Short mmCIF file of C-alpha atoms in Angstrom, two decimals:
data_model
loop_
_atom_site.label_atom_id
_atom_site.label_comp_id
_atom_site.label_asym_id
_atom_site.label_seq_id
_atom_site.Cartn_x
_atom_site.Cartn_y
_atom_site.Cartn_z
CA UNK A 14 17.18 31.78 -42.59
CA UNK A 15 17.67 29.01 -40.27
CA UNK A 16 15.25 28.63 -37.43
CA UNK A 17 16.94 28.26 -34.17
CA UNK A 18 16.35 24.63 -33.45
CA UNK A 19 12.62 24.31 -34.66
CA UNK A 20 12.23 21.95 -37.21
CA UNK A 21 10.20 22.41 -40.43
CA UNK A 22 7.90 19.63 -39.44
CA UNK A 23 4.30 19.97 -40.51
CA UNK A 24 2.00 21.01 -37.63
CA UNK A 25 1.19 17.76 -36.15
CA UNK A 26 -1.66 17.16 -33.41
CA UNK A 27 0.59 15.10 -31.10
CA UNK A 28 -2.65 14.69 -29.36
CA UNK A 29 -4.82 12.42 -27.18
CA UNK A 30 -8.37 11.89 -28.13
CA UNK A 31 -11.06 9.83 -26.24
CA UNK A 32 -14.56 9.00 -26.85
CA UNK A 33 -16.91 6.88 -24.65
CA UNK A 34 -20.55 5.60 -25.07
CA UNK A 35 -22.61 6.18 -21.95
CA UNK A 36 -26.33 5.41 -21.12
CA UNK A 37 -27.75 8.31 -23.02
CA UNK A 38 -25.19 9.35 -25.53
CA UNK A 39 -21.35 9.80 -25.81
CA UNK A 40 -18.63 11.87 -24.02
CA UNK A 41 -15.65 12.78 -26.21
CA UNK A 42 -12.65 14.80 -25.11
CA UNK A 43 -9.19 15.96 -26.52
CA UNK A 44 -6.14 17.77 -25.21
CA UNK A 45 -5.17 21.09 -27.04
CA UNK A 46 -1.70 20.89 -27.98
CA UNK A 47 -0.48 21.20 -31.55
CA UNK A 48 3.37 20.72 -32.06
CA UNK A 49 5.70 21.78 -34.91
CA UNK A 50 8.72 19.71 -34.11
CA UNK A 51 9.42 20.57 -30.38
CA UNK A 52 7.69 23.80 -30.63
CA UNK A 53 4.17 23.95 -29.43
CA UNK A 54 2.40 26.03 -32.07
CA UNK A 55 -0.79 26.11 -30.57
CA UNK A 56 -1.47 25.33 -26.88
CA UNK A 57 -5.36 25.93 -26.89
CA UNK A 58 -6.46 24.34 -30.21
CA UNK A 59 -9.75 22.75 -30.64
CA UNK A 60 -9.59 19.07 -31.75
CA UNK A 61 -13.25 18.48 -31.43
CA UNK A 62 -15.11 19.30 -34.60
CA UNK A 63 -18.86 19.37 -35.18
CA UNK A 64 -19.78 17.56 -38.39
CA UNK A 65 -23.47 18.22 -37.44
CA UNK A 66 -25.26 19.18 -34.41
CA UNK A 67 -25.27 15.61 -33.26
CA UNK A 68 -22.12 14.04 -34.81
CA UNK A 69 -18.62 15.25 -33.89
CA UNK A 70 -15.06 14.52 -35.23
CA UNK A 71 -12.06 13.92 -32.85
CA UNK A 72 -8.98 14.72 -34.89
CA UNK A 73 -5.36 13.39 -34.44
CA UNK A 74 -2.48 13.13 -36.86
CA UNK A 75 -1.78 15.79 -39.49
CA UNK A 76 -3.59 18.81 -38.48
CA UNK A 77 -3.96 19.83 -42.05
CA UNK A 78 -5.34 16.57 -43.45
CA UNK A 79 -7.73 16.32 -40.62
CA UNK A 80 -8.98 19.85 -40.88
CA UNK A 81 -9.83 19.16 -44.41
CA UNK A 82 -11.42 15.74 -44.03
CA UNK A 83 -13.67 17.62 -41.43
CA UNK A 84 -14.51 20.42 -43.81
CA UNK A 85 -15.51 18.00 -46.69
CA UNK A 86 -17.50 15.65 -44.49
CA UNK A 87 -19.37 18.78 -42.69
CA UNK A 88 -20.23 19.97 -46.25
CA UNK A 89 -21.63 16.61 -47.53
CA UNK A 90 -23.28 16.22 -44.10
CA UNK A 91 -25.27 19.65 -44.68
CA UNK A 92 -26.31 18.72 -48.12
CA UNK A 93 -27.38 15.20 -47.06
CA UNK A 94 -29.48 16.61 -44.08
CA UNK A 95 -31.19 18.95 -46.60
CA UNK A 96 -32.28 15.89 -48.85
CA UNK A 97 -33.09 13.72 -45.79
CA UNK A 98 -34.88 16.38 -44.10
CA UNK A 99 -33.72 15.16 -40.78
CA UNK A 100 -30.46 14.67 -38.84
CA UNK A 101 -27.86 12.52 -40.55
CA UNK A 102 -26.95 9.16 -38.77
CA UNK A 103 -23.78 8.94 -37.00
CA UNK A 104 -22.79 5.87 -39.02
CA UNK A 105 -23.36 7.69 -42.17
CA UNK A 106 -20.88 10.49 -41.25
CA UNK A 107 -18.59 8.10 -39.70
CA UNK A 108 -18.55 6.16 -42.82
CA UNK A 109 -17.98 9.25 -45.19
CA UNK A 110 -14.93 9.98 -43.15
CA UNK A 111 -13.70 6.46 -43.35
CA UNK A 112 -14.13 6.48 -47.20
CA UNK A 113 -12.10 9.68 -47.57
CA UNK A 114 -9.41 8.24 -45.29
CA UNK A 115 -9.26 4.91 -47.31
CA UNK A 116 -9.38 6.43 -50.68
CA UNK A 117 -6.61 8.72 -50.08
CA UNK A 118 -4.63 6.53 -47.64
CA UNK A 119 -1.32 7.12 -49.37
CA UNK A 120 -1.48 10.84 -48.79
CA UNK A 121 -3.37 11.21 -45.58
CA UNK A 122 -2.52 10.83 -41.95
CA UNK A 123 -5.49 11.04 -39.90
CA UNK A 124 -6.26 8.90 -36.90
CA UNK A 125 -9.88 9.91 -36.37
CA UNK A 126 -12.87 9.17 -34.11
CA UNK A 127 -16.46 9.92 -35.01
CA UNK A 128 -19.04 9.91 -32.16
CA UNK A 129 -22.56 11.20 -31.66
CA UNK A 130 -25.95 10.58 -31.06
CA UNK A 131 -28.94 9.68 -33.41
CA UNK A 132 -32.50 8.35 -32.85
CA UNK A 133 -31.83 5.14 -34.50
CA UNK A 134 -29.22 3.89 -32.27
CA UNK A 135 -28.64 6.46 -29.54
CA UNK A 136 -24.84 7.03 -28.52
CA UNK A 137 -22.26 5.71 -30.90
CA UNK A 138 -18.33 5.84 -31.19
CA UNK A 139 -16.78 4.83 -34.32
CA UNK A 140 -13.01 4.51 -34.61
CA UNK A 141 -11.53 5.36 -38.01
CA UNK A 142 -7.69 4.92 -37.63
CA UNK A 143 -5.01 5.46 -40.19
CA UNK A 144 -5.75 3.44 -43.28
CA UNK A 145 -9.53 3.93 -43.41
CA UNK A 146 -10.96 1.14 -41.21
CA UNK A 147 -14.40 1.85 -39.75
CA UNK A 148 -15.40 0.06 -36.62
CA UNK A 149 -17.95 0.87 -33.93
CA UNK A 150 -16.72 0.53 -30.37
CA UNK A 151 -18.16 1.03 -26.93
CA UNK A 152 -15.13 3.44 -26.41
CA UNK A 153 -11.91 4.33 -28.02
CA UNK A 154 -8.80 6.47 -27.92
CA UNK A 155 -6.20 7.43 -30.44
CA UNK A 156 -3.20 9.75 -30.80
CA UNK A 157 0.20 9.68 -29.41
CA UNK A 158 -1.05 9.94 -25.96
CA UNK A 159 -3.49 7.10 -26.29
CA UNK A 160 -0.87 4.51 -25.64
CA UNK A 161 -0.81 5.34 -21.95
CA UNK A 162 -4.55 5.02 -21.81
CA UNK A 163 -5.42 1.32 -22.88
CA UNK A 164 -4.70 -0.26 -19.55
CA UNK A 165 -6.71 2.52 -17.62
CA UNK A 166 -9.64 2.65 -19.84
CA UNK A 167 -9.84 -1.25 -20.05
CA UNK A 168 -9.90 -1.26 -16.41
CA UNK A 169 -12.37 1.44 -15.65
CA UNK A 170 -14.89 1.48 -18.66
CA UNK A 171 -18.35 0.03 -17.61
CA UNK A 172 -21.52 -0.42 -19.76
CA UNK A 173 -24.18 1.99 -19.09
CA UNK A 174 -22.40 4.59 -17.01
CA UNK A 175 -24.11 7.78 -16.07
CA UNK A 176 -23.16 11.13 -17.86
CA UNK A 177 -21.10 12.43 -14.76
CA UNK A 178 -19.26 8.97 -14.48
CA UNK A 179 -18.45 9.12 -18.32
CA UNK A 180 -17.28 12.72 -18.04
CA UNK A 181 -15.08 11.93 -15.14
CA UNK A 182 -13.59 9.09 -16.89
CA UNK A 183 -12.79 11.04 -20.04
CA UNK A 184 -11.34 13.92 -18.13
CA UNK A 185 -9.16 11.63 -16.09
CA UNK A 186 -7.97 9.67 -19.18
CA UNK A 187 -6.90 12.93 -20.93
CA UNK A 188 -5.06 14.24 -17.83
CA UNK A 189 -3.20 10.91 -17.50
CA UNK A 190 -2.13 10.94 -21.19
CA UNK A 191 -1.18 14.71 -21.04
CA UNK A 192 0.92 13.91 -18.00
CA UNK A 193 2.93 11.18 -19.76
CA UNK A 194 3.03 12.28 -23.40
CA UNK A 195 5.09 15.23 -24.40
CA UNK A 196 3.06 15.89 -27.50
CA UNK A 197 -0.23 16.08 -25.39
CA UNK A 198 -1.09 18.90 -22.95
CA UNK A 199 -2.68 22.36 -22.39
CA UNK A 200 -6.33 22.30 -21.65
CA UNK A 201 -8.83 19.44 -21.76
CA UNK A 202 -12.08 19.87 -23.82
CA UNK A 203 -14.91 17.77 -23.55
CA UNK A 204 -18.17 17.48 -25.46
CA UNK A 205 -21.20 15.50 -24.25
CA UNK A 206 -23.74 14.57 -26.95
CA UNK A 207 -27.23 13.23 -26.24
CA UNK A 208 -30.80 13.49 -27.35
CA UNK A 209 -30.75 17.18 -26.06
CA UNK A 210 -27.88 18.29 -28.25
CA UNK A 211 -24.08 18.69 -27.72
CA UNK A 212 -22.76 20.55 -24.66
CA UNK A 213 -19.08 21.88 -24.51
CA UNK A 214 -17.03 21.84 -21.28
CA UNK A 215 -13.55 23.17 -20.81
CA UNK A 216 -11.02 21.93 -18.04
CA UNK A 217 -7.90 24.41 -17.65
CA UNK A 218 -4.60 22.39 -17.32
CA UNK A 219 -4.11 23.64 -13.81
CA UNK A 220 -7.40 22.38 -12.44
CA UNK A 221 -6.27 18.91 -12.79
CA UNK A 222 -5.51 17.23 -9.53
CA UNK A 223 -1.77 16.25 -9.63
CA UNK A 224 -1.02 12.43 -9.72
CA UNK A 225 1.35 10.68 -7.33
CA UNK A 226 4.60 12.06 -8.60
CA UNK A 227 3.54 15.57 -9.86
CA UNK A 228 3.79 18.82 -8.28
CA UNK A 229 0.75 21.16 -8.25
CA UNK A 230 0.70 24.32 -10.52
CA UNK A 231 2.84 26.92 -8.81
CA UNK A 232 0.93 29.98 -7.14
CA UNK A 233 -2.48 28.28 -6.94
CA UNK A 234 -4.15 26.06 -4.49
CA UNK A 235 -4.10 22.70 -5.87
CA UNK A 236 -7.28 20.92 -6.74
CA UNK A 237 -8.09 18.22 -4.18
CA UNK A 238 -7.53 14.60 -5.28
CA UNK A 239 -10.89 12.87 -5.42
CA UNK A 240 -12.95 15.86 -6.15
CA UNK A 241 -14.60 15.60 -9.53
CA UNK A 242 -12.78 17.67 -12.19
CA UNK A 243 -16.04 18.14 -14.17
CA UNK A 244 -18.54 20.35 -12.44
CA UNK A 245 -21.87 18.94 -12.41
CA UNK B 17 11.13 -18.40 -42.04
CA UNK B 18 14.90 -18.66 -41.70
CA UNK B 19 15.22 -14.73 -41.39
CA UNK B 20 12.34 -15.08 -38.58
CA UNK B 21 14.23 -17.61 -36.35
CA UNK B 22 17.56 -15.88 -36.80
CA UNK B 23 16.17 -12.71 -35.17
CA UNK B 24 17.42 -11.81 -31.79
CA UNK B 25 15.68 -13.37 -28.91
CA UNK B 26 13.88 -10.41 -26.83
CA UNK B 27 11.91 -10.33 -23.70
CA UNK B 28 9.14 -8.22 -25.15
CA UNK B 29 7.77 -7.99 -21.86
CA UNK B 30 5.93 -6.31 -19.11
CA UNK B 31 7.85 -6.23 -15.80
CA UNK B 32 7.05 -4.19 -12.61
CA UNK B 33 8.19 -3.88 -9.04
CA UNK B 34 6.42 -2.10 -6.17
CA UNK B 35 7.44 -1.30 -2.64
CA UNK B 36 4.91 -1.67 0.17
CA UNK B 37 5.16 -1.10 3.87
CA UNK B 38 7.55 -4.05 4.69
CA UNK B 39 8.90 -5.38 1.46
CA UNK B 40 8.39 -5.32 -2.32
CA UNK B 41 6.30 -7.02 -4.84
CA UNK B 42 7.89 -8.11 -8.28
CA UNK B 43 5.89 -8.95 -11.29
CA UNK B 44 6.39 -10.10 -14.99
CA UNK B 45 4.76 -11.81 -17.84
CA UNK B 46 6.29 -14.94 -19.28
CA UNK B 47 6.78 -14.33 -23.01
CA UNK B 48 10.08 -14.52 -24.92
CA UNK B 49 9.70 -13.75 -28.59
CA UNK B 50 11.99 -14.53 -31.53
CA UNK B 51 10.43 -12.09 -34.23
CA UNK B 52 6.74 -13.39 -34.26
CA UNK B 53 7.57 -16.83 -32.78
CA UNK B 54 7.03 -17.28 -29.06
CA UNK B 55 10.25 -19.08 -28.18
CA UNK B 56 9.27 -19.41 -24.57
CA UNK B 57 5.82 -18.97 -23.20
CA UNK B 58 6.68 -19.69 -19.67
CA UNK B 59 9.69 -17.66 -19.09
CA UNK B 60 10.98 -16.70 -15.76
CA UNK B 61 12.02 -12.94 -16.07
CA UNK B 62 12.44 -12.72 -12.20
CA UNK B 63 16.04 -13.70 -11.48
CA UNK B 64 17.81 -13.74 -8.05
CA UNK B 65 20.87 -11.72 -7.49
CA UNK B 66 21.14 -12.51 -3.89
CA UNK B 67 18.78 -14.35 -1.48
CA UNK B 68 16.83 -11.30 -0.89
CA UNK B 69 17.48 -9.21 -4.01
CA UNK B 70 15.75 -10.03 -7.47
CA UNK B 71 15.97 -8.37 -10.98
CA UNK B 72 13.19 -8.18 -13.48
CA UNK B 73 14.77 -8.45 -16.93
CA UNK B 74 13.56 -6.93 -20.19
CA UNK B 75 15.15 -6.11 -23.57
CA UNK B 76 17.63 -8.81 -24.92
CA UNK B 77 17.34 -12.24 -23.27
CA UNK B 78 20.97 -12.94 -23.79
CA UNK B 79 22.31 -9.57 -22.49
CA UNK B 80 20.14 -9.64 -19.38
CA UNK B 81 21.00 -13.31 -18.58
CA UNK B 82 24.60 -12.49 -18.74
CA UNK B 83 24.40 -9.51 -16.98
CA UNK B 84 22.54 -11.09 -14.10
CA UNK B 85 24.95 -13.81 -14.01
CA UNK B 86 27.95 -11.37 -13.67
CA UNK B 87 25.94 -9.44 -10.82
CA UNK B 88 25.19 -12.76 -9.00
CA UNK B 89 28.96 -13.53 -9.08
CA UNK B 90 30.30 -10.44 -7.95
CA UNK B 91 27.61 -9.93 -5.24
CA UNK B 92 28.27 -13.51 -3.97
CA UNK B 93 32.15 -12.42 -3.59
CA UNK B 94 31.12 -9.26 -2.07
CA UNK B 95 28.95 -11.10 0.52
CA UNK B 96 31.89 -13.24 1.56
CA UNK B 97 33.89 -10.13 2.30
CA UNK B 98 31.08 -8.17 3.82
CA UNK B 99 29.96 -10.93 6.09
CA UNK B 100 26.27 -9.96 6.06
CA UNK B 101 23.37 -9.37 3.71
CA UNK B 102 24.20 -7.30 0.59
CA UNK B 103 22.05 -4.15 0.26
CA UNK B 104 19.42 -3.76 -2.48
CA UNK B 105 21.32 -0.42 -3.31
CA UNK B 106 24.59 -2.12 -3.87
CA UNK B 107 23.06 -4.76 -6.26
CA UNK B 108 21.27 -2.09 -8.08
CA UNK B 109 24.29 0.13 -8.39
CA UNK B 110 26.42 -2.85 -9.62
CA UNK B 111 23.83 -3.70 -12.43
CA UNK B 112 23.78 -0.09 -13.33
CA UNK B 113 27.51 0.08 -13.57
CA UNK B 114 27.56 -2.60 -16.05
CA UNK B 115 24.68 -1.36 -18.06
CA UNK B 116 26.22 2.21 -18.26
CA UNK B 117 29.63 1.16 -19.10
CA UNK B 118 28.39 -1.07 -21.98
CA UNK B 119 25.65 1.10 -23.06
CA UNK B 120 26.44 0.90 -26.81
CA UNK B 121 26.35 -2.90 -26.75
CA UNK B 122 23.64 -3.71 -24.28
CA UNK B 123 19.94 -3.74 -24.61
CA UNK B 124 18.95 -4.13 -20.94
CA UNK B 125 15.98 -2.65 -19.20
CA UNK B 126 16.16 -3.72 -15.47
CA UNK B 127 14.22 -3.32 -12.29
CA UNK B 128 16.17 -4.24 -9.14
CA UNK B 129 14.07 -4.95 -5.88
CA UNK B 130 14.39 -6.64 -2.71
CA UNK B 131 14.71 -6.24 0.99
CA UNK B 132 17.62 -5.33 3.34
CA UNK B 133 17.61 -4.37 7.18
CA UNK B 134 18.63 -0.70 6.49
CA UNK B 135 16.08 0.31 3.99
CA UNK B 136 13.34 -2.22 4.26
CA UNK B 137 11.62 -2.81 0.85
CA UNK B 138 13.43 -0.87 -2.05
CA UNK B 139 12.88 -0.63 -5.86
CA UNK B 140 15.48 0.77 -8.36
CA UNK B 141 14.84 1.28 -11.90
CA UNK B 142 17.74 0.82 -14.23
CA UNK B 143 16.49 1.82 -17.77
CA UNK B 144 18.18 1.32 -21.28
CA UNK B 145 21.02 4.02 -20.82
CA UNK B 146 22.33 2.98 -17.44
CA UNK B 147 20.52 5.57 -15.09
CA UNK B 148 19.84 4.47 -11.61
CA UNK B 149 16.75 5.89 -9.68
CA UNK B 150 15.21 4.75 -6.48
CA UNK B 151 11.36 4.81 -6.76
CA UNK B 152 8.41 3.68 -4.80
CA UNK B 153 7.33 1.47 -7.80
CA UNK B 154 8.26 1.32 -11.42
CA UNK B 155 7.20 -0.48 -14.77
CA UNK B 156 9.11 -1.49 -17.63
CA UNK B 157 9.17 -3.44 -20.94
CA UNK B 158 7.20 -2.89 -24.11
CA UNK B 159 4.14 -3.66 -22.22
CA UNK B 160 4.59 -1.01 -19.84
CA UNK B 161 3.67 1.73 -22.11
CA UNK B 162 0.00 0.81 -21.99
CA UNK B 163 -0.34 0.87 -18.25
CA UNK B 164 1.20 4.22 -17.43
CA UNK B 165 -2.16 5.65 -17.05
CA UNK B 166 -3.55 2.83 -14.95
CA UNK B 167 -0.42 2.86 -12.58
CA UNK B 168 -0.47 6.61 -12.21
CA UNK B 169 -4.12 6.55 -11.20
CA UNK B 170 -4.21 3.66 -8.99
CA UNK B 171 -0.92 3.77 -7.24
CA UNK B 172 -1.02 4.85 -3.63
CA UNK B 173 1.74 4.96 -1.04
CA UNK B 174 1.41 2.59 2.15
CA UNK B 175 -0.57 -0.17 0.59
CA UNK B 176 -0.79 -3.52 2.47
CA UNK B 177 1.00 -6.47 0.87
CA UNK B 178 -2.19 -8.13 -0.40
CA UNK B 179 -3.19 -4.73 -2.09
CA UNK B 180 0.24 -4.18 -3.46
CA UNK B 181 0.25 -7.73 -4.82
CA UNK B 182 -3.14 -7.13 -6.39
CA UNK B 183 -2.27 -4.05 -7.88
CA UNK B 184 0.98 -5.64 -9.64
CA UNK B 185 -1.07 -8.49 -11.01
CA UNK B 186 -3.78 -6.18 -12.21
CA UNK B 187 -1.40 -3.94 -14.02
CA UNK B 188 0.56 -6.79 -15.65
CA UNK B 189 -2.65 -8.27 -16.72
CA UNK B 190 -3.78 -5.13 -18.55
CA UNK B 191 -0.41 -4.91 -20.25
CA UNK B 192 -0.56 -8.39 -21.38
CA UNK B 193 -4.13 -7.72 -22.99
CA UNK B 194 -2.71 -4.95 -25.21
CA UNK B 195 0.90 -5.65 -25.95
CA UNK B 196 1.56 -8.52 -28.48
CA UNK B 197 5.10 -9.13 -27.07
CA UNK B 198 3.73 -9.92 -23.63
CA UNK B 199 1.76 -12.76 -22.74
CA UNK B 200 1.52 -16.15 -21.18
CA UNK B 201 1.34 -16.39 -17.27
CA UNK B 202 2.15 -13.86 -14.44
CA UNK B 203 4.94 -14.50 -12.19
CA UNK B 204 5.09 -12.40 -8.97
CA UNK B 205 7.60 -12.54 -6.08
CA UNK B 206 7.08 -11.05 -2.45
CA UNK B 207 10.17 -10.23 -0.68
CA UNK B 208 10.25 -9.08 2.87
CA UNK B 209 12.04 -9.58 6.17
CA UNK B 210 10.53 -13.09 6.46
CA UNK B 211 12.08 -14.08 2.98
CA UNK B 212 10.90 -14.70 -0.38
CA UNK B 213 7.60 -16.06 -1.66
CA UNK B 214 6.88 -16.98 -5.31
CA UNK B 215 3.49 -16.93 -7.00
CA UNK B 216 2.26 -18.09 -10.26
CA UNK B 217 -0.95 -17.34 -11.94
CA UNK B 218 -1.68 -19.68 -14.95
CA UNK B 219 -3.08 -17.84 -18.29
CA UNK B 220 -6.45 -19.44 -17.83
CA UNK B 221 -6.95 -17.63 -14.40
CA UNK B 222 -6.00 -14.25 -15.43
CA UNK B 223 -9.20 -12.06 -15.34
CA UNK B 224 -9.96 -10.96 -18.87
CA UNK B 225 -8.55 -7.50 -18.96
CA UNK B 226 -11.67 -5.92 -20.15
CA UNK B 227 -14.34 -7.82 -18.64
CA UNK B 228 -16.36 -10.59 -20.45
CA UNK B 229 -16.31 -10.37 -24.22
CA UNK B 230 -19.05 -7.95 -24.96
CA UNK B 231 -21.63 -8.86 -27.77
CA UNK B 232 -20.98 -7.03 -31.06
CA UNK B 233 -22.83 -3.52 -31.37
CA UNK B 234 -25.19 -3.13 -34.17
CA UNK B 235 -23.04 -0.87 -36.60
CA UNK B 236 -25.02 -0.33 -39.63
CA UNK B 237 -28.61 0.79 -40.33
CA UNK B 238 -30.62 -2.40 -41.27
CA UNK B 239 -31.18 -2.63 -45.12
CA UNK B 240 -34.74 -2.76 -46.16
CA UNK B 241 -37.42 -3.19 -43.29
CA UNK B 242 -39.17 -0.09 -41.87
CA UNK B 243 -36.41 1.18 -39.82
CA UNK B 244 -38.76 1.08 -36.75
CA UNK B 245 -37.35 -2.52 -36.15
CA UNK B 246 -34.39 -1.22 -34.20
CA UNK B 247 -34.70 -0.43 -30.25
CA UNK B 248 -34.79 3.20 -29.30
CA UNK B 249 -32.03 4.17 -27.03
#
């Protein structure tokens, strides 16, 4: 039976993912759109996956591949934590993700970010792009929507931002990408990880102040430009 | 190497134009590439169509040079018959007609901007397929992808000439930092009722797009030693 115009493309997290190190930890964020060809198969997906209480995986690329990588590394992380008798370090889990990506590079399509907090080095962001590189960065972004963000993040990132500044930066970046990238959209999910643990936030798509050429969501009072998107 | 040098000469490029209250600012990088070789690192991609209307060129260097030459010629003849200043709209429409009619053969992404007495400063985008769209500002070329976020966030209507110029220079710098096909120096032009002013920012005066180079971060747990040697967060 021919599906009317929907391709048989594998579910793909079109996606925008962003991770930023701030003074006390990291703020990570993602959009929520999963596309199968042009059809949005999930408009409220969760691309932020905990590998441990303090280390998170941001997934973009093939939904299937990245889910499996996350599952494997979460499994290893649990065992590792039992043997260590403490929380695993961010670097260790990032390296595990990178090693799986690299060893199976011919088969996997996963552009990943691992970010979190540990006692040794505080907040850390590790980029694990397609191919299996591992590189620590102060901030990074990936997924199809990331293209549109490099200039904005280059210009706005500051060393040692506060939590509120970092959250606003990530939320704005995601909103900008979702506005320009057809494969990104829906709602914005944020997680802030610091010494106190991980805290999830949700920003519905219609609570984003419209940009210069956008119309506000119909039927609702539009949010005021300049007001913070993330409630303190 | 042979195959490299026989590749089409392309304006990898970042181009943009923005209207402010009283005129327009045009900006571009200066890199022309032939494959990986930078054939011209000081290119001028801002080409006059009439004395108060300029075009920013991206895509195939050959196509856009010839297209600009044709438009210059026709507009010159038009001006003789008109007996007055050619409008920006006319210039943009003419460029668009040529792009649209030859869309299968041309690779030209253009931005036409200038000043005329009726509409003051105007900016028209003429992207690859031959659309014509009047806009308050627009960006183009391969480097533009990286600054959509920056421009969407930082653009505001009613900027002064100085603010608009600073916005264009900053945006082009950020695009050049991330796009391998854009680079060199930044050329800008300001057009208003008083005329045309060219500016040139050499490469060594472009502010590093992401601040000073940061010291490398410690990226692995130190091997050996007590572990307590690391700083606490």
